[in-house]
XYZ file of C-alpha atoms in Angstrom:
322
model
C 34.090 -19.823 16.764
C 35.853 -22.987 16.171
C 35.704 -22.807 12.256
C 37.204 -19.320 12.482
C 39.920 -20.379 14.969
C 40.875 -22.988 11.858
C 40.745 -20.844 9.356
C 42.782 -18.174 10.475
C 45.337 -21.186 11.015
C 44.806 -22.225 7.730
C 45.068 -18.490 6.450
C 48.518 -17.815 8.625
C 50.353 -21.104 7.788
C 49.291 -20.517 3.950
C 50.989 -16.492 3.949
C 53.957 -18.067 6.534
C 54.674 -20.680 3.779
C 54.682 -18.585 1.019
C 56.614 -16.425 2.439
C 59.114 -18.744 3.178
C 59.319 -20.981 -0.196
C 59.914 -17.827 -2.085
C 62.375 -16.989 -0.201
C 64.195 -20.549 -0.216
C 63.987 -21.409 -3.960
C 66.713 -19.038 -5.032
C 68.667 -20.357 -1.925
C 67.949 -23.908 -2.598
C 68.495 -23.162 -7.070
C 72.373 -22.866 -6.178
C 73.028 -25.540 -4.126
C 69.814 -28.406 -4.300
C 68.922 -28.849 -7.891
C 66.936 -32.583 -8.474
C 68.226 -35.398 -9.773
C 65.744 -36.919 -12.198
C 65.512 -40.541 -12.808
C 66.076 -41.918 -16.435
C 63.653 -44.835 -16.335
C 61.110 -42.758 -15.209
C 58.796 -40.197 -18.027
C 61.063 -38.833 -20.119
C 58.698 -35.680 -19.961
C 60.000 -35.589 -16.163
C 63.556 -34.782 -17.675
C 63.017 -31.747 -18.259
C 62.634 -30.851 -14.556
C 66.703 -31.703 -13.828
C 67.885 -28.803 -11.930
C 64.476 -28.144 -10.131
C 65.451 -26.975 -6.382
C 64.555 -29.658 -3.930
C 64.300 -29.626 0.111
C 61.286 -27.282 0.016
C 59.993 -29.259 2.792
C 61.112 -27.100 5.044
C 59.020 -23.913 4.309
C 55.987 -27.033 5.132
C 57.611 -27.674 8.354
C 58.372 -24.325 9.356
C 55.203 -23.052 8.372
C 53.115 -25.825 10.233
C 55.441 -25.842 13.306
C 54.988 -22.442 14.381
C 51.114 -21.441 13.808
C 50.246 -24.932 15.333
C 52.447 -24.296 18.358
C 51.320 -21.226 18.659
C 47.569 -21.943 17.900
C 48.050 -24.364 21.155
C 49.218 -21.512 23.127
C 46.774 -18.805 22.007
C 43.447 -21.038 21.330
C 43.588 -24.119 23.444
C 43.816 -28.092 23.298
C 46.485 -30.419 24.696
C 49.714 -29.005 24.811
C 51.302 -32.517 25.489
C 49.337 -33.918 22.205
C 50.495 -30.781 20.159
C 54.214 -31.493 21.675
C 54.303 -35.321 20.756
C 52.913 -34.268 17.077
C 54.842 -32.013 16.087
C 57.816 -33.774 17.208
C 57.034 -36.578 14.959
C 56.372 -34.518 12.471
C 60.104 -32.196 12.833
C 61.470 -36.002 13.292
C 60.452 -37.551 10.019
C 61.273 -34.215 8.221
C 65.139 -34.343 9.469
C 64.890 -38.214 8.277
C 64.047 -37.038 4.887
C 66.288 -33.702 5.352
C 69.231 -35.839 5.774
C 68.289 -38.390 2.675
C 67.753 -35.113 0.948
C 71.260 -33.828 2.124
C 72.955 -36.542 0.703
C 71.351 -37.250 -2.479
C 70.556 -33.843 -4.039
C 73.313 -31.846 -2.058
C 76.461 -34.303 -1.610
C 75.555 -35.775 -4.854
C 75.284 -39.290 -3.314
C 72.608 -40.997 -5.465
C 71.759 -43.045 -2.592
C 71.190 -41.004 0.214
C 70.834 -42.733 3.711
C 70.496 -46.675 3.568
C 67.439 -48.068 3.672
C 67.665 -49.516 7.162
C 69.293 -46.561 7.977
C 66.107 -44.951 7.103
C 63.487 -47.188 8.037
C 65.275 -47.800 11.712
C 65.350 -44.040 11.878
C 61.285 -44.321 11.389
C 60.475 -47.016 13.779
C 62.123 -45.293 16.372
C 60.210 -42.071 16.219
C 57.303 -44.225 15.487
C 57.773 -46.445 18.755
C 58.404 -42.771 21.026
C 54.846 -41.957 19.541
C 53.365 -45.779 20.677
C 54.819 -45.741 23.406
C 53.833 -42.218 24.754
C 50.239 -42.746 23.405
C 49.965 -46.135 24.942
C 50.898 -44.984 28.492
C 50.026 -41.835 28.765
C 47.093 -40.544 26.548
C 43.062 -39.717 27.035
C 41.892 -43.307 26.081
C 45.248 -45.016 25.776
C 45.256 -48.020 23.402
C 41.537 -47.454 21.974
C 40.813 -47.062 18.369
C 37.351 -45.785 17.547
C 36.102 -48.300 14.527
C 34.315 -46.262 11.152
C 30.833 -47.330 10.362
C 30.233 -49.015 13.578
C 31.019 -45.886 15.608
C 32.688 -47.562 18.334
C 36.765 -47.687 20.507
C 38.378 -50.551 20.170
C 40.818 -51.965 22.762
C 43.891 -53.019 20.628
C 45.341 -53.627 24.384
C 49.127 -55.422 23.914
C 48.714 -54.877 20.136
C 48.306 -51.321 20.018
C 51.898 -50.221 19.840
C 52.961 -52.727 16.842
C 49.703 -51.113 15.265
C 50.301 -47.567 15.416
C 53.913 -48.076 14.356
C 52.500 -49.805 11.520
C 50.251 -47.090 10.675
C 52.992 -44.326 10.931
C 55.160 -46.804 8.593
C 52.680 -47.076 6.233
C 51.138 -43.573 5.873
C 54.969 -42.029 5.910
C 55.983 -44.104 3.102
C 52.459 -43.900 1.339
C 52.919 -40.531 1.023
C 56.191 -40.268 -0.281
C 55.600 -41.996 -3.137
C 52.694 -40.107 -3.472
C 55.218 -37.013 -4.441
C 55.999 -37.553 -7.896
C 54.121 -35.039 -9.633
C 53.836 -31.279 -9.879
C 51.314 -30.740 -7.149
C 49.909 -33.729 -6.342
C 51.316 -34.589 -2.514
C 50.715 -31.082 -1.911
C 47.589 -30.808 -3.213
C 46.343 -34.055 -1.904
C 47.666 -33.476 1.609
C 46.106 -30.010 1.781
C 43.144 -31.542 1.255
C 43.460 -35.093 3.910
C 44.812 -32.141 6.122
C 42.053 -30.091 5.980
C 39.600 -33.261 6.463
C 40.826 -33.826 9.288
C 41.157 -30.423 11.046
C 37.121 -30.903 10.826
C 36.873 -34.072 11.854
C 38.951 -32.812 14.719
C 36.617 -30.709 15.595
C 33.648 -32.342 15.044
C 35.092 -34.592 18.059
C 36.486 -31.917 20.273
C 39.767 -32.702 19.574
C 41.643 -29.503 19.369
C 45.066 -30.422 19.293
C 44.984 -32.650 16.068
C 42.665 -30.049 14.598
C 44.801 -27.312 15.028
C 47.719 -29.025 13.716
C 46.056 -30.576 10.514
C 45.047 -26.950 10.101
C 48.071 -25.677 9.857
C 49.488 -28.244 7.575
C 46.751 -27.786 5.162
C 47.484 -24.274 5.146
C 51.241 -24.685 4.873
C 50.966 -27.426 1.794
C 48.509 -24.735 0.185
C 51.488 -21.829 0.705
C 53.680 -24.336 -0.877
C 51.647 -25.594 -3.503
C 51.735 -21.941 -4.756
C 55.128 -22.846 -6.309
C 54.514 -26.109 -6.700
C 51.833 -26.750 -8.603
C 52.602 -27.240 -12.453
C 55.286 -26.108 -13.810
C 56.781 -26.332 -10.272
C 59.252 -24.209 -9.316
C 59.983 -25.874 -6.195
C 59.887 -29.922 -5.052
C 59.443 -30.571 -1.264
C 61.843 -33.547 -1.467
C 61.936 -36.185 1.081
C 62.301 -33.664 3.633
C 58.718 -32.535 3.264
C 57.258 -35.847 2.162
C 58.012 -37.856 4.876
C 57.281 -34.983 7.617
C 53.905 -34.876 5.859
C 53.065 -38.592 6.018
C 54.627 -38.495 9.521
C 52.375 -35.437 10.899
C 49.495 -36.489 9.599
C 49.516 -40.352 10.657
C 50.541 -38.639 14.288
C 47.632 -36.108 14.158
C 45.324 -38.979 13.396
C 46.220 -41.580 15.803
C 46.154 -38.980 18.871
C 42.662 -38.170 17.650
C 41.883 -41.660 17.351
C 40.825 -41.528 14.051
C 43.901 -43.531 12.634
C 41.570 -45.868 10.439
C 40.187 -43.072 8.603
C 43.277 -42.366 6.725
C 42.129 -45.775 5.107
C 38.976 -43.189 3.421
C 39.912 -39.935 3.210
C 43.617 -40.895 2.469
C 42.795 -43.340 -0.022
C 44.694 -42.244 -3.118
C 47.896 -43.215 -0.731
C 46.722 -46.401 -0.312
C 46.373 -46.358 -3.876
C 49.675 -45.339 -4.824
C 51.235 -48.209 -1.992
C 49.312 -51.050 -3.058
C 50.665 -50.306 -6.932
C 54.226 -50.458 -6.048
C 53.874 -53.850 -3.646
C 51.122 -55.348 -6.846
C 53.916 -54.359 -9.573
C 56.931 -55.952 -7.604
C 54.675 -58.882 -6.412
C 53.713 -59.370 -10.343
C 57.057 -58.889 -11.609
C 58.668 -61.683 -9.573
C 55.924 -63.747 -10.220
C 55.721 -63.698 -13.853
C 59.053 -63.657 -14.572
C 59.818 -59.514 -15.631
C 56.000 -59.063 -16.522
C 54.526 -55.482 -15.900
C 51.255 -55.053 -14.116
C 51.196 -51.444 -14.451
C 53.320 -49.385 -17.153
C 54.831 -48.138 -14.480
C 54.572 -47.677 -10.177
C 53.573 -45.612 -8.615
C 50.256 -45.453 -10.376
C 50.101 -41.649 -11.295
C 52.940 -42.728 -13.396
C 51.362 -45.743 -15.105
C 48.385 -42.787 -16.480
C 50.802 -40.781 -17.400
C 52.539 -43.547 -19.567
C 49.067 -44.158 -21.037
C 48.595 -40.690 -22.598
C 47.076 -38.729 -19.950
C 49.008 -35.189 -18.924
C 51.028 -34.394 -15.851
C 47.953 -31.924 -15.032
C 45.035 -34.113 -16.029
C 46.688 -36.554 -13.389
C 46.959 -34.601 -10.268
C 43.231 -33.080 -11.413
C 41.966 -36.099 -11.381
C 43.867 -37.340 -8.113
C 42.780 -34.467 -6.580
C 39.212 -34.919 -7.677
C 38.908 -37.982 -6.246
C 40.115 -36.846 -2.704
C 37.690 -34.602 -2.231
C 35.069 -37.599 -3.396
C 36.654 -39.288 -0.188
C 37.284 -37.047 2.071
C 33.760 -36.195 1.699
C 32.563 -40.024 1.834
C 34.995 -39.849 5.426
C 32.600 -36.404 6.694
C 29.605 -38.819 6.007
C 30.704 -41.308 8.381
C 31.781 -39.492 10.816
């Protein structure tokens, strides 16, 4: 009955997201066209005046059928509050860097500590509230050894960490036609089972929903996309799903079935690490990594195929652990 209960979720946040980019690109075309950088691909130039901001057919989309999933089908209504409202919170962040970049024509949007205070705050709410008034508090159940771990005193600088980390990790992740999207539908719907594999209805239901509302979105964003989710969708999809995963307790497996984020981190901090070190030296051709195959030959489509491909290779390695 479960199973069914998530994929009618799925189903419903797919048709609500549809529904809703299609009816935002035309909106967005006259007043949000991207801004494409020049040292990036020059195949990527072609995609100047691509609408933006369609983020918020994801957040719309996910918001309501996981709200109303909680309502209808059960689970903590306090969990589903506190995640979606990290989730709406790192959205506006990235609505309002959005705003002023693509919109007000400001190349540099909000400031980076602008920004990244912005982000620990919301992160710290979610800590805190976790911390103090959660099932199970400050433990963190351990892959592989299948044990909780008491992070005690540590657990709040942790989890802020974590929602740092995966926000960020997954907007840089955004850089081709389809592969956040596609990638995130898939973490997403990892997660919604591991959800329930645990009992944990609330995360489940939400990561449900987002899978659902990326694969609505992908429909227009998948190569030659019509639509870019922006910032705004972005960081409200590495915010939701590090919040979904820590109030499971299941933060650590973002590390496996969220691995190509890791991936696409750890290139950016190697290639700047490298480059001061060396004096201007390139590790990669260029960071994030998707961009570095591309540079080598390989197409925009063979890329997110392949990133998508491998995923599902560890999302599937993350079912056989848990």
């Amino acid at each position: 009955m479960d199973y069914i209960i998530i994929g009618i979720i799925i189903g419903a946040s797919l048709i609500i997201s549809m529904i809703i980019t299609k009816v935002e690109i035309p909106v967005l075309k006259k007043k949000a066209g991207q801004n494409i950088r020049e040292e990036g691909p020059k195949a990527h130039l072609s995609k100047a005046g691509t609408p933006s901001m369609g983020g918020i057919a994801i957040i719309a989309a996910a918001s309501a059928v996981s709200a109303a999933a909680s309502f209808l089908a059960g689970g903590s209504k306090t969990d589903m509050a506190i995640i979606i409202f990290v989730f709406i919170g790192f959205g506006l962040i990235g609505f309002f860097d959005d705003y002023l970049k693509v919109i007000k024509k400001n190349n540099l949007g909000l400031r980076a500590y602008q920004k990244f205070g912005l982000q620990i705050v919301i992160s710290v709410i979610l800590a805190v509230y976790l911390a103090n008034y959660s099932q199970g508090s400050t433990l963190v159940y351990i892959p592989v050894a299948d044990m909780y771990l008491d992070f005690g005193v540590w657990y709040i600088p942790f989890t802020v960490f974590v929602v740092l980390a995966m926000t960020n990790a997954v907007n840089l992740t955004d850089g081709l036609d389809g592969l956040a999207s596609g990638v995130t539908a898939l973490v997403s719907l990892f997660f919604a089972v591991a959800g329930l594999t645990y009992g944990l209805l609330s995360g489940a239901y939400f990561c449900a929903a987002m899978c659902g509302a990326c694969l609505g979105f992908l429909v227009f964003n998948k190569n030659p996309a019509k639509v870019f989710m922006g910032d705004t969708g972005s960081l409200a999809l590495g915010g939701g799903l590090a919040a979904a995963a820590i109030v499971m307790k299941l933060e650590l497996m973002l590390i496996i079935a969220g691995l190509v984020y890791v991936i696409e981190a750890l290139s950016v901090i190697l290639q700047v690490i490298y480059f001061k070190a060396t004096g201007g030296r390139r590790l990669f051709r260029m960071a994030p990594i998707h961009h570095h195959f591309e540079m080598a030959g390989f197409s925009e489509t063979k890329v997110v195929a392949a990133f998508w491909i491998f995923t599902v290779i560890c999302c599937a390695a993350g079912l056989a652990i848990i």
